[in-house]
Short mmCIF file of C-alpha atoms in Angstrom, two decimals:
data_model
loop_
_atom_site.label_atom_id
_atom_site.label_comp_id
_atom_site.label_asym_id
_atom_site.label_seq_id
_atom_site.Cartn_x
_atom_site.Cartn_y
_atom_site.Cartn_z
CA MET F 1 36.67 41.21 -24.61
CA ALA F 2 35.67 41.80 -28.60
CA THR F 3 37.03 45.27 -28.17
CA GLN F 4 40.01 44.30 -26.67
CA ALA F 5 40.88 42.14 -29.59
CA THR F 6 40.50 44.46 -32.28
CA SER F 7 42.72 47.16 -30.38
CA SER F 8 45.40 44.57 -30.01
CA CYS F 9 45.16 43.26 -33.39
CA THR F 10 47.50 44.60 -36.22
CA GLY F 11 46.43 42.66 -39.02
CA SER F 12 43.17 42.66 -40.98
CA THR F 13 39.69 42.98 -39.51
CA LEU F 14 37.77 40.99 -41.76
CA LEU F 15 37.02 38.55 -39.32
CA GLN F 16 35.81 40.62 -36.45
CA PRO F 17 32.13 39.45 -36.68
CA ILE F 18 33.72 35.98 -36.05
CA SER F 19 35.84 37.20 -33.39
CA GLU F 20 33.02 38.10 -31.52
CA ILE F 21 30.71 35.07 -31.74
CA ILE F 22 33.23 33.14 -30.47
CA ASN F 23 34.53 35.47 -28.08
CA LEU F 24 38.13 35.08 -29.16
CA PRO F 25 40.73 37.73 -29.85
CA LEU F 26 40.84 38.58 -33.34
CA ASP F 27 44.63 37.93 -34.05
CA GLN F 28 43.89 34.24 -32.87
CA VAL F 29 41.06 34.14 -35.31
CA ASN F 30 43.34 35.41 -38.24
CA PHE F 31 45.94 33.14 -37.33
CA VAL F 32 44.03 29.78 -37.25
CA VAL F 33 41.98 30.41 -40.33
CA SER F 34 45.29 31.58 -42.28
CA GLN F 35 46.46 28.42 -40.91
CA LEU F 36 43.70 26.62 -42.58
CA PHE F 37 43.66 28.29 -45.84
CA ALA F 38 47.46 27.53 -45.86
CA LEU F 39 46.45 23.78 -45.27
CA LEU F 40 44.20 23.98 -48.59
CA THR F 41 46.79 25.55 -50.28
CA ALA F 42 49.01 23.22 -49.47
CA VAL F 43 47.33 20.46 -50.83
CA TRP F 44 46.81 22.51 -54.11
CA PHE F 45 50.48 23.40 -54.14
CA ARG F 46 51.40 19.52 -54.13
CA LEU F 47 48.86 18.39 -56.47
CA TYR F 48 48.86 21.57 -59.24
CA LEU F 49 52.32 22.67 -58.65
CA HIS F 50 53.94 19.33 -58.35
CA PRO F 51 57.75 19.59 -59.25
CA SER F 52 56.87 17.08 -62.38
CA LYS F 53 54.61 19.68 -63.48
CA THR F 54 56.12 23.11 -63.04
CA SER F 55 59.89 24.61 -62.20
CA PRO F 56 61.47 25.63 -58.94
CA PHE F 57 61.34 29.01 -60.06
CA ILE F 58 57.38 29.13 -60.10
CA ARG F 59 57.47 27.19 -56.80
CA HIS F 60 59.41 29.52 -55.28
CA VAL F 61 57.36 32.64 -56.31
CA VAL F 62 53.93 31.25 -55.47
CA ALA F 63 55.46 29.98 -51.78
CA THR F 64 56.89 33.31 -51.28
CA LEU F 65 54.07 35.56 -52.20
CA LEU F 66 51.33 33.34 -50.64
CA GLY F 67 53.48 33.48 -47.39
CA PHE F 68 53.80 37.48 -47.88
CA TYR F 69 49.87 37.70 -48.12
CA LEU F 70 49.34 35.61 -44.96
CA ALA F 71 51.75 37.69 -42.64
CA LEU F 72 50.11 41.01 -43.97
CA PHE F 73 46.71 39.49 -43.44
CA CYS F 74 47.65 38.63 -39.98
CA PHE F 75 50.03 41.47 -38.64
CA GLY F 76 49.37 43.99 -41.34
CA TRP F 77 52.38 46.43 -42.02
CA TYR F 78 54.17 45.02 -39.26
CA ALA F 79 55.15 42.09 -41.45
CA LEU F 80 57.52 44.30 -43.16
CA HIS F 81 59.83 43.16 -40.13
CA PHE F 82 60.20 40.24 -41.89
CA LEU F 83 61.42 41.71 -44.93
CA VAL F 84 63.58 44.14 -43.01
CA GLN F 85 65.53 41.41 -40.84
CA SER F 86 65.56 38.99 -44.19
CA GLY F 87 67.04 41.71 -46.04
CA LEU F 88 69.68 42.87 -43.57
CA SER F 89 70.95 39.41 -43.02
CA TYR F 90 71.07 38.38 -47.08
CA SER F 91 72.97 41.53 -47.54
CA LEU F 92 75.64 40.37 -44.80
CA MET F 93 75.56 36.90 -46.72
CA VAL F 94 76.56 38.22 -49.90
CA PHE F 95 78.93 41.33 -49.24
CA ALA F 96 80.35 40.25 -45.92
CA GLY F 97 83.64 38.28 -46.34
CA LEU F 98 82.91 34.38 -45.79
CA GLU F 99 85.32 34.03 -42.74
CA HIS F 100 83.09 36.24 -40.55
CA MET F 101 79.47 36.29 -42.21
CA HIS F 102 77.61 33.80 -40.04
CA LYS F 103 78.85 35.58 -37.09
CA TYR F 104 77.47 39.03 -38.16
CA CYS F 105 74.11 37.41 -39.78
CA PHE F 106 73.79 35.90 -36.23
CA ILE F 107 74.26 39.06 -34.29
CA VAL F 108 72.07 40.92 -36.73
CA ALA F 109 69.23 38.42 -36.79
CA LEU F 110 68.92 37.98 -33.12
CA GLY F 111 69.69 41.43 -32.39
CA TYR F 112 66.84 42.84 -34.59
CA LEU F 113 64.30 40.11 -32.93
CA SER F 114 65.21 41.38 -29.79
CA PHE F 115 64.84 44.69 -30.63
CA CYS F 116 61.18 43.95 -31.83
CA GLN F 117 60.67 42.15 -28.95
CA ILE F 118 61.65 44.87 -26.49
CA THR F 119 59.34 47.52 -28.39
CA ARG F 120 56.48 45.33 -28.52
CA VAL F 121 56.63 44.32 -24.79
CA TYR F 122 57.61 47.39 -23.02
CA VAL F 123 56.58 50.25 -25.60
CA PHE F 124 53.38 49.23 -26.69
CA ASP F 125 51.53 46.12 -25.00
CA TYR F 126 53.48 44.29 -21.97
CA GLY F 127 50.76 41.95 -21.01
CA MET F 128 49.55 40.81 -24.85
CA TYR F 129 50.80 37.14 -25.08
CA SER F 130 48.61 36.36 -27.99
CA ALA F 131 49.34 35.94 -31.85
CA ASP F 132 52.16 38.87 -32.25
CA PHE F 133 54.52 39.63 -35.30
CA THR F 134 57.54 38.82 -33.46
CA GLY F 135 56.40 35.08 -33.47
CA PRO F 136 57.34 34.41 -37.02
CA MET F 137 60.44 36.44 -36.79
CA MET F 138 61.72 33.53 -34.05
CA VAL F 139 61.58 31.28 -36.77
CA ILE F 140 62.71 33.31 -39.31
CA THR F 141 65.59 34.35 -37.00
CA GLN F 142 66.31 30.52 -36.57
CA LYS F 143 66.42 30.22 -40.73
CA ILE F 144 68.70 32.85 -41.06
CA THR F 145 71.50 31.91 -38.64
CA SER F 146 71.15 28.20 -39.84
CA LEU F 147 71.70 29.24 -43.50
CA ALA F 148 74.30 31.42 -42.29
CA PHE F 149 76.48 28.66 -40.50
CA GLU F 150 75.55 26.15 -43.43
CA ILE F 151 76.86 28.51 -46.07
CA HIS F 152 80.05 29.00 -43.95
CA ASP F 153 80.67 25.34 -43.28
CA GLY F 154 80.14 24.80 -47.37
CA LEU F 155 82.02 27.54 -48.50
CA ALA F 156 84.85 28.53 -45.60
CA LYS F 157 85.56 25.24 -44.01
CA ARG F 158 87.74 22.23 -45.14
CA GLU F 159 85.82 18.79 -45.16
CA GLU F 160 87.63 17.44 -42.09
CA GLN F 161 86.95 20.30 -40.32
CA LEU F 162 83.04 19.31 -40.14
CA SER F 163 81.08 16.70 -38.45
CA PRO F 164 79.17 14.34 -40.47
CA SER F 165 75.96 16.21 -39.59
CA GLN F 166 77.45 19.54 -41.16
CA LYS F 167 78.77 18.02 -43.87
CA TYR F 168 75.11 16.97 -44.65
CA LEU F 169 73.75 20.22 -43.89
CA ALA F 170 76.33 22.46 -45.48
CA VAL F 171 75.26 24.33 -48.44
CA ARG F 172 78.01 24.65 -51.29
CA ARG F 173 76.62 27.64 -53.20
CA MET F 174 74.91 31.44 -51.83
CA PRO F 175 71.39 30.93 -52.44
CA SER F 176 69.77 33.67 -54.74
CA LEU F 177 67.28 36.03 -53.08
CA LEU F 178 64.17 34.58 -54.43
CA GLU F 179 65.30 30.90 -52.81
CA TYR F 180 66.43 32.61 -49.82
CA LEU F 181 62.79 34.61 -49.32
CA SER F 182 61.05 31.54 -50.27
CA TYR F 183 63.22 29.24 -47.56
CA ASN F 184 62.13 32.30 -44.91
CA CYS F 185 58.86 33.27 -45.78
CA ASN F 186 56.90 30.46 -47.50
CA PHE F 187 53.50 29.80 -46.80
CA MET F 188 53.70 27.02 -45.19
CA GLY F 189 56.17 28.10 -42.45
CA ILE F 190 55.43 31.85 -42.29
CA LEU F 191 53.27 31.92 -39.18
CA ALA F 192 54.03 28.86 -36.84
CA GLY F 193 57.34 27.33 -38.53
CA PRO F 194 58.63 24.52 -37.99
CA THR F 195 62.40 25.62 -38.81
CA CYS F 196 64.54 23.26 -41.13
CA SER F 197 67.63 22.98 -42.96
CA TYR F 198 67.92 24.92 -46.22
CA ASN F 199 68.82 21.75 -48.05
CA ASP F 200 66.09 19.81 -47.02
CA TYR F 201 64.00 22.36 -48.33
CA MET F 202 65.23 23.01 -51.38
CA ALA F 203 64.97 19.02 -51.85
CA PHE F 204 61.55 19.45 -51.45
CA ILE F 205 61.12 22.41 -53.61
CA GLU F 206 63.01 20.69 -56.47
CA GLY F 207 61.40 17.49 -56.15
CA THR F 208 64.32 15.42 -55.01
CA GLY F 209 63.11 14.61 -51.31
CA TYR F 210 61.98 11.58 -52.18
CA GLN F 211 65.07 10.34 -54.24
CA PRO F 212 66.68 6.94 -52.64
CA ARG F 213 69.15 7.29 -50.01
CA TYR F 214 71.07 5.39 -47.47
CA LEU F 215 70.81 5.82 -44.13
CA GLU F 216 73.12 4.65 -41.31
CA ASN F 217 72.62 3.26 -37.80
CA ALA F 218 74.13 3.71 -34.80
CA ASN F 219 76.92 1.03 -35.81
CA GLY F 220 77.59 3.00 -38.96
CA LYS F 221 76.10 -0.05 -40.92
CA GLU F 222 73.44 0.79 -44.07
CA ASN F 223 69.87 0.10 -43.11
CA GLY F 224 68.82 -0.58 -46.72
CA LYS F 225 67.68 1.45 -49.63
CA TYR F 226 64.60 3.08 -49.63
CA LYS F 227 61.54 2.63 -52.10
CA GLN F 228 61.59 5.11 -55.05
CA SER F 229 57.74 5.70 -55.32
CA GLU F 230 56.13 9.00 -53.85
CA PRO F 231 54.28 8.16 -51.15
CA SER F 232 51.11 10.13 -50.09
CA PRO F 233 50.80 12.12 -47.12
CA LYS F 234 46.87 11.68 -46.86
CA ASN F 235 46.89 9.37 -43.97
CA ASP F 236 49.64 11.52 -41.64
CA VAL F 237 47.70 14.70 -42.43
CA ILE F 238 44.53 13.79 -41.28
CA ALA F 239 46.05 12.03 -37.86
CA LYS F 240 47.50 15.05 -37.33
CA LEU F 241 44.20 17.25 -38.32
CA CYS F 242 42.33 14.88 -35.51
CA THR F 243 45.11 15.39 -33.24
CA CYS F 244 44.54 19.08 -33.71
CA ALA F 245 40.82 19.32 -33.27
CA ILE F 246 41.27 17.08 -29.86
CA SER F 247 43.93 19.43 -28.52
CA LEU F 248 41.83 22.28 -29.27
CA ALA F 249 38.99 21.01 -27.58
CA VAL F 250 40.95 20.14 -24.50
CA TYR F 251 42.36 23.66 -24.42
CA LEU F 252 39.65 25.64 -24.74
CA LEU F 253 37.62 23.36 -22.27
CA LEU F 254 40.16 23.16 -19.39
CA CYS F 255 42.17 26.41 -19.92
CA LYS F 256 39.77 28.68 -17.95
CA VAL F 257 38.91 26.24 -15.36
CA ILE F 258 42.19 25.11 -14.04
CA PRO F 259 44.39 28.38 -14.81
CA VAL F 260 48.02 28.53 -13.31
CA GLU F 261 47.58 31.83 -11.92
CA ARG F 262 45.76 30.50 -9.34
CA SER F 263 48.78 28.71 -7.98
CA ILE F 264 49.49 32.04 -6.40
CA ASP F 265 46.42 33.30 -5.15
CA ASP F 266 46.72 33.72 -1.59
CA VAL F 267 43.20 32.29 -0.49
CA PHE F 268 44.27 29.00 -2.38
CA ILE F 269 48.15 29.06 -1.02
CA SER F 270 46.60 29.47 2.37
CA SER F 271 43.73 27.03 2.48
CA THR F 272 44.83 24.11 -0.15
CA PRO F 273 47.01 21.32 1.15
CA PHE F 274 50.53 21.42 -0.18
CA TYR F 275 49.81 17.74 -2.14
CA LEU F 276 46.93 19.04 -3.71
CA GLN F 277 48.92 22.20 -5.07
CA VAL F 278 50.99 20.11 -6.75
CA ILE F 279 48.24 18.12 -8.19
CA TYR F 280 46.77 21.11 -9.23
CA LEU F 281 49.98 22.65 -10.58
CA TYR F 282 50.50 19.73 -12.48
CA LEU F 283 46.71 19.59 -14.07
CA ALA F 284 47.09 23.45 -14.82
CA MET F 285 50.08 22.78 -16.85
CA LEU F 286 48.61 19.50 -18.47
CA ALA F 287 45.48 21.74 -19.75
CA LEU F 288 48.00 24.70 -21.11
CA ARG F 289 50.05 22.19 -23.19
CA PRO F 290 47.57 21.32 -26.01
CA LYS F 291 47.54 24.85 -27.24
CA TYR F 292 51.19 23.98 -28.59
CA TYR F 293 50.04 20.73 -29.49
CA PHE F 294 47.39 22.47 -31.78
CA VAL F 295 49.87 25.14 -33.37
CA TRP F 296 52.76 22.63 -33.94
CA THR F 297 50.98 19.91 -35.47
CA LEU F 298 48.68 22.02 -37.38
CA ALA F 299 51.93 23.56 -38.97
CA ASP F 300 53.25 19.89 -39.58
CA ALA F 301 50.32 18.88 -41.23
CA ILE F 302 50.41 21.76 -43.45
CA ASN F 303 54.17 21.45 -44.57
CA ASN F 304 53.02 17.69 -44.72
CA ALA F 305 49.96 18.58 -46.98
CA ALA F 306 52.60 20.16 -49.75
CA GLY F 307 54.61 17.46 -49.73
CA PHE F 308 57.40 18.48 -47.25
CA GLY F 309 58.33 16.42 -44.27
CA PHE F 310 58.99 12.94 -45.88
CA ASN F 311 61.80 11.06 -43.76
CA GLY F 312 61.60 7.79 -45.48
CA TYR F 313 60.09 4.32 -44.40
CA ASN F 314 59.38 2.26 -41.45
CA LYS F 315 60.30 -1.10 -41.12
CA ASP F 316 56.96 -2.10 -42.06
CA GLY F 317 57.12 -0.07 -45.36
CA SER F 318 54.73 2.99 -44.21
CA PRO F 319 55.95 6.23 -44.93
CA ARG F 320 57.19 8.35 -42.34
CA TRP F 321 56.14 12.21 -42.55
CA ASP F 322 58.46 13.21 -39.08
CA LEU F 323 61.40 15.13 -40.86
CA ILE F 324 60.22 18.47 -39.37
CA SER F 325 57.83 17.36 -36.88
CA ASN F 326 58.20 19.39 -33.66
CA LEU F 327 56.71 17.26 -30.91
CA ARG F 328 55.79 13.76 -29.75
CA ILE F 329 52.97 13.79 -27.72
CA LEU F 330 52.63 10.54 -26.10
CA ASP F 331 56.39 10.49 -25.50
CA ILE F 332 56.09 14.34 -23.59
CA GLU F 333 53.45 13.15 -21.42
CA PHE F 334 54.62 9.86 -20.48
CA ALA F 335 58.36 10.89 -19.73
CA THR F 336 59.91 9.33 -17.40
CA SER F 337 62.77 11.75 -17.13
CA PHE F 338 63.64 15.36 -17.64
CA LYS F 339 65.81 15.06 -20.56
CA MET F 340 63.21 12.79 -22.19
CA PHE F 341 60.18 15.38 -21.93
CA LEU F 342 62.47 17.60 -23.62
CA ASP F 343 63.70 15.51 -25.93
CA ASN F 344 60.25 15.33 -27.36
CA TRP F 345 59.09 19.06 -27.08
CA ASN F 346 59.87 22.10 -29.88
CA ILE F 347 62.15 19.32 -31.46
CA GLN F 348 63.71 21.66 -34.15
CA THR F 349 64.27 24.58 -32.18
CA ALA F 350 66.32 21.98 -30.12
CA LEU F 351 68.07 21.02 -33.04
CA TRP F 352 68.61 24.75 -34.15
CA LEU F 353 69.81 25.45 -30.53
CA LYS F 354 72.59 22.40 -30.89
CA ARG F 355 73.71 23.09 -34.34
CA VAL F 356 74.56 27.06 -34.02
CA CYS F 357 75.35 26.90 -30.61
CA TYR F 358 76.07 23.66 -28.49
CA GLU F 359 78.25 22.21 -31.24
CA ARG F 360 80.11 25.51 -31.68
CA CYS F 361 80.15 27.40 -28.58
CA PRO F 362 84.36 26.51 -27.32
CA ILE F 363 83.54 28.01 -23.72
CA ASN F 364 80.66 26.27 -21.59
CA PRO F 365 78.44 25.40 -24.22
CA THR F 366 75.80 24.47 -21.42
CA ALA F 367 75.31 27.88 -20.19
CA ALA F 368 75.69 29.48 -23.57
CA THR F 369 72.92 27.41 -25.11
CA PHE F 370 70.59 28.01 -21.95
CA LEU F 371 71.13 31.72 -22.36
CA LEU F 372 70.54 31.91 -26.13
CA SER F 373 67.11 29.92 -26.01
CA ALA F 374 66.40 32.45 -23.72
CA MET F 375 67.14 35.54 -25.33
CA TRP F 376 65.62 33.84 -28.46
CA HIS F 377 62.09 33.32 -26.70
CA GLY F 378 61.77 37.13 -25.58
CA VAL F 379 62.46 39.73 -22.73
CA TYR F 380 59.68 38.68 -20.50
CA PRO F 381 61.94 37.88 -17.03
CA GLY F 382 59.96 34.59 -16.45
CA TYR F 383 61.58 33.05 -19.55
CA TYR F 384 65.26 33.79 -17.83
CA LEU F 385 64.10 32.43 -14.47
CA THR F 386 62.51 29.39 -16.39
CA PHE F 387 65.95 28.59 -18.01
CA GLN F 388 68.21 29.23 -15.13
CA THR F 389 66.39 26.40 -13.08
CA GLY F 390 66.42 24.46 -16.31
CA ILE F 391 70.11 24.40 -15.67
CA ALA F 392 69.78 22.85 -12.37
CA MET F 393 67.02 20.80 -13.14
CA THR F 394 69.68 19.47 -16.08
CA MET F 395 72.43 18.96 -13.78
CA ALA F 396 70.34 17.34 -11.01
CA ALA F 397 68.58 15.04 -13.34
CA ARG F 398 71.61 14.16 -14.89
CA ALA F 399 73.21 13.11 -11.67
CA LEU F 400 70.40 11.52 -10.05
CA ARG F 401 70.29 8.95 -13.24
CA HIS F 402 73.86 8.28 -13.21
CA ASN F 403 73.91 7.31 -9.72
CA ILE F 404 70.42 5.95 -9.12
CA ARG F 405 69.04 4.27 -12.12
CA PRO F 406 71.28 1.23 -12.08
CA TYR F 407 69.89 0.18 -8.81
CA PHE F 408 66.56 -0.41 -10.39
CA LEU F 409 67.62 -2.37 -13.39
CA VAL F 410 67.99 -5.79 -11.40
CA SER F 411 64.15 -6.79 -12.36
CA ASP F 412 61.45 -5.76 -14.73
CA THR F 413 59.11 -5.04 -11.36
CA HIS F 414 62.25 -2.70 -9.98
CA LYS F 415 62.12 -0.94 -13.50
CA ARG F 416 58.45 -0.55 -13.40
CA VAL F 417 58.30 1.27 -9.93
CA TYR F 418 61.56 3.21 -11.00
CA ASP F 419 59.44 4.67 -14.19
CA VAL F 420 56.44 5.07 -12.16
CA ILE F 421 58.19 7.40 -9.67
CA THR F 422 60.48 9.22 -12.40
CA TRP F 423 57.25 9.78 -14.24
CA ALA F 424 55.67 11.66 -11.25
CA GLY F 425 58.95 13.40 -10.61
CA THR F 426 59.47 14.69 -14.25
CA GLN F 427 55.66 15.95 -14.39
CA VAL F 428 56.14 17.88 -11.26
CA ALA F 429 59.69 19.30 -12.04
CA ILE F 430 58.97 20.17 -15.42
CA SER F 431 55.67 22.19 -14.22
CA TYR F 432 57.74 23.92 -11.39
CA THR F 433 60.44 24.85 -13.98
CA VAL F 434 57.86 26.52 -16.09
CA VAL F 435 55.61 28.37 -14.16
CA PRO F 436 57.51 31.75 -14.70
CA PHE F 437 57.45 30.99 -18.54
CA VAL F 438 53.58 31.38 -17.95
CA LEU F 439 53.58 34.09 -15.37
CA LEU F 440 55.86 36.21 -17.32
CA ALA F 441 56.68 38.68 -14.53
CA VAL F 442 59.40 38.27 -11.72
CA GLY F 443 57.08 39.29 -8.90
CA PRO F 444 54.11 36.63 -9.53
CA SER F 445 56.85 34.12 -10.41
CA LEU F 446 59.07 34.69 -7.43
CA LYS F 447 55.81 34.32 -5.30
CA PHE F 448 55.30 30.99 -6.51
CA TYR F 449 58.55 29.75 -5.82
CA ARG F 450 58.58 31.03 -1.97
CA SER F 451 54.87 29.54 -1.77
CA TRP F 452 56.89 26.31 -2.55
CA TYR F 453 59.91 27.53 -0.03
CA PHE F 454 62.07 26.66 -3.44
CA CYS F 455 61.93 23.18 -2.31
CA ILE F 456 63.12 22.11 -5.97
CA HIS F 457 65.90 24.12 -6.42
CA LEU F 458 67.16 23.27 -2.93
CA LEU F 459 66.70 19.62 -3.95
CA CYS F 460 68.75 20.14 -7.19
CA LEU F 461 71.43 21.79 -5.56
CA LEU F 462 72.00 19.00 -2.80
CA LEU F 463 71.66 16.34 -5.69
CA VAL F 464 74.56 18.10 -7.55
CA LEU F 465 76.71 18.49 -4.46
CA ALA F 466 76.12 15.08 -2.97
CA LEU F 467 76.11 12.75 -5.88
CA PRO F 468 79.04 12.30 -8.32
CA VAL F 469 78.66 12.66 -11.98
CA LYS F 470 80.64 11.04 -14.77
CA SER F 471 82.88 13.14 -16.33
CA ARG F 472 82.30 14.34 -20.09
CA HIS F 473 84.41 14.23 -22.93
CA LEU F 474 86.93 16.79 -23.87
CA ARG F 475 85.29 19.58 -26.26
CA PRO F 476 87.42 19.21 -29.39
CA GLN F 477 86.83 15.28 -29.36
CA GLU F 478 83.34 15.81 -29.59
CA GLN F 479 83.34 18.36 -32.59
CA HIS F 480 86.04 16.53 -34.46
CA GLY F 481 86.20 13.00 -33.59
CA GLY F 482 82.29 12.48 -33.29
CA LEU F 483 82.38 11.34 -30.02
CA GLN F 484 79.08 10.84 -28.04
CA LYS F 485 78.44 13.64 -25.53
CA ASP F 486 75.81 14.12 -22.65
CA GLY F 487 72.56 15.79 -23.65
CA LEU F 488 71.99 19.46 -22.97
CA GLN F 489 68.61 20.48 -22.66
CA ALA F 490 66.83 24.00 -22.17
CA ASN F 491 62.96 24.57 -22.41
CA SER F 492 63.15 23.85 -26.27
CA LEU F 493 66.54 21.89 -26.57
CA GLN F 494 66.92 18.73 -27.41
CA THR F 495 70.24 16.67 -28.56
CA ASP F 496 68.98 13.08 -28.50
CA HIS F 497 67.17 10.93 -30.87
CA THR F 498 66.30 7.05 -30.69
CA SER F 499 66.43 5.00 -33.98
CA SER F 500 62.72 4.99 -34.29
CA TYR F 501 62.68 8.87 -34.67
CA SER F 502 65.48 10.06 -37.39
CA THR F 503 65.62 13.50 -38.07
CA THR F 504 68.08 15.45 -40.48
CA ASP F 505 71.11 14.32 -37.91
CA ASN F 506 70.22 10.49 -38.05
CA ASN F 507 70.63 11.19 -41.78
CA CYS F 508 74.07 11.46 -40.67
CA ASN F 509 74.77 9.19 -38.12
CA GLN F 510 74.36 11.65 -35.44
CA LYS F 511 72.85 10.11 -32.26
CA ASP F 512 73.95 12.18 -29.14
CA LYS F 513 73.40 9.53 -26.44
CA THR F 514 72.72 10.52 -22.73
CA THR F 515 73.06 7.94 -19.76
#
């Protein structure tokens, strides 16, 4: 196994002995060690390169150089793709006209990402599903395209053409090359993100992220003025590191004990009752999720340790460090609807999909956003099967909720029964949907669905055809009138936030609600 890890790793081989001792691929060892180094560096960055002690220029330079170093350590010369993608897009931002610059950047950034994904999968190593250089490029693509649209909103549109969220995110001047590279390739997010808005990142670099600001609640009223002192992220960072440790331990303990691949084993299918196959699938997916919990929570902790991610205060006065958080574990595991699960999964990617596609696409934004999500994730056929299934799940879940839920709201007992049933149904539906995402190939994915007789696909079709769904608001009214709209969900699509979890959109009174 060590030999395989060496051959598939394009980065440094310095940690090869450790890779052999713990029997993990070298690229994964490099990734974890680099993230731990970034965590320690983030603490130093916040304490010794604080905005009160040094200039934004120095903070940009240090963050960028450290990011390039980590990229070279993990990916070797493949890290040059980060510079090529960023450089091509920045040239378009500077030299192309503002009217169409955002479209050109979107096409070039996503096209270059797709080119790299195709060559990695079909030219070099189809089966390698580990730490690879296209992972950071996915986040860079989000940042490039988000910034391009934000610049277009700030420099090429009138104020009345923008929604409150777009006004807040709009960039009013062209970033310098250093600011642009720092935003895309800083050491805090170069390896695992998460993505963030350019304005939020600049506020962090310049030290203005702690300044008092006013929020609006769902009724448009001020919630009040935040404290002016600078809070410490220590407690949140420690809590998130504990979550990382538990997640990693659970994943390493269970991932090989209950693999998803057993669900398509002929002996397992023929000898296991169907209800046990359902339970096994749920447990297999439950054992797989801690890998993502570890990666995303560690990335969040790194940003927080550097002082990035402050999002105001809770009602009890405690600071919130969830501005760029990517998931909420308890809400995921106890989700009682398909939408609720996805609302709390890969949150920043969901916001990116919403801002660059769903809010702007004039024709069938739901299908367009699912397609963009699939293209962004990669070229494995399993991704497209998952997102096609996700469309059916979204439509069926919406119809079911609209028509069935009101009958269970007559009492607390009925509501609890409804919650238990919908929790079980949600977990099965999610597990069923993402099987192709894990298996990657068409053959194994279809084999799994055939073993289940496509039963959930057929159930979704029946629900959509049999149950009426409330009509949605017209698209132009949603964009210009700020009207509420039904939520759209893909694997990583999230458009709804409750008032207890505000994000950048909450700062602009952008609460999309679904019924």
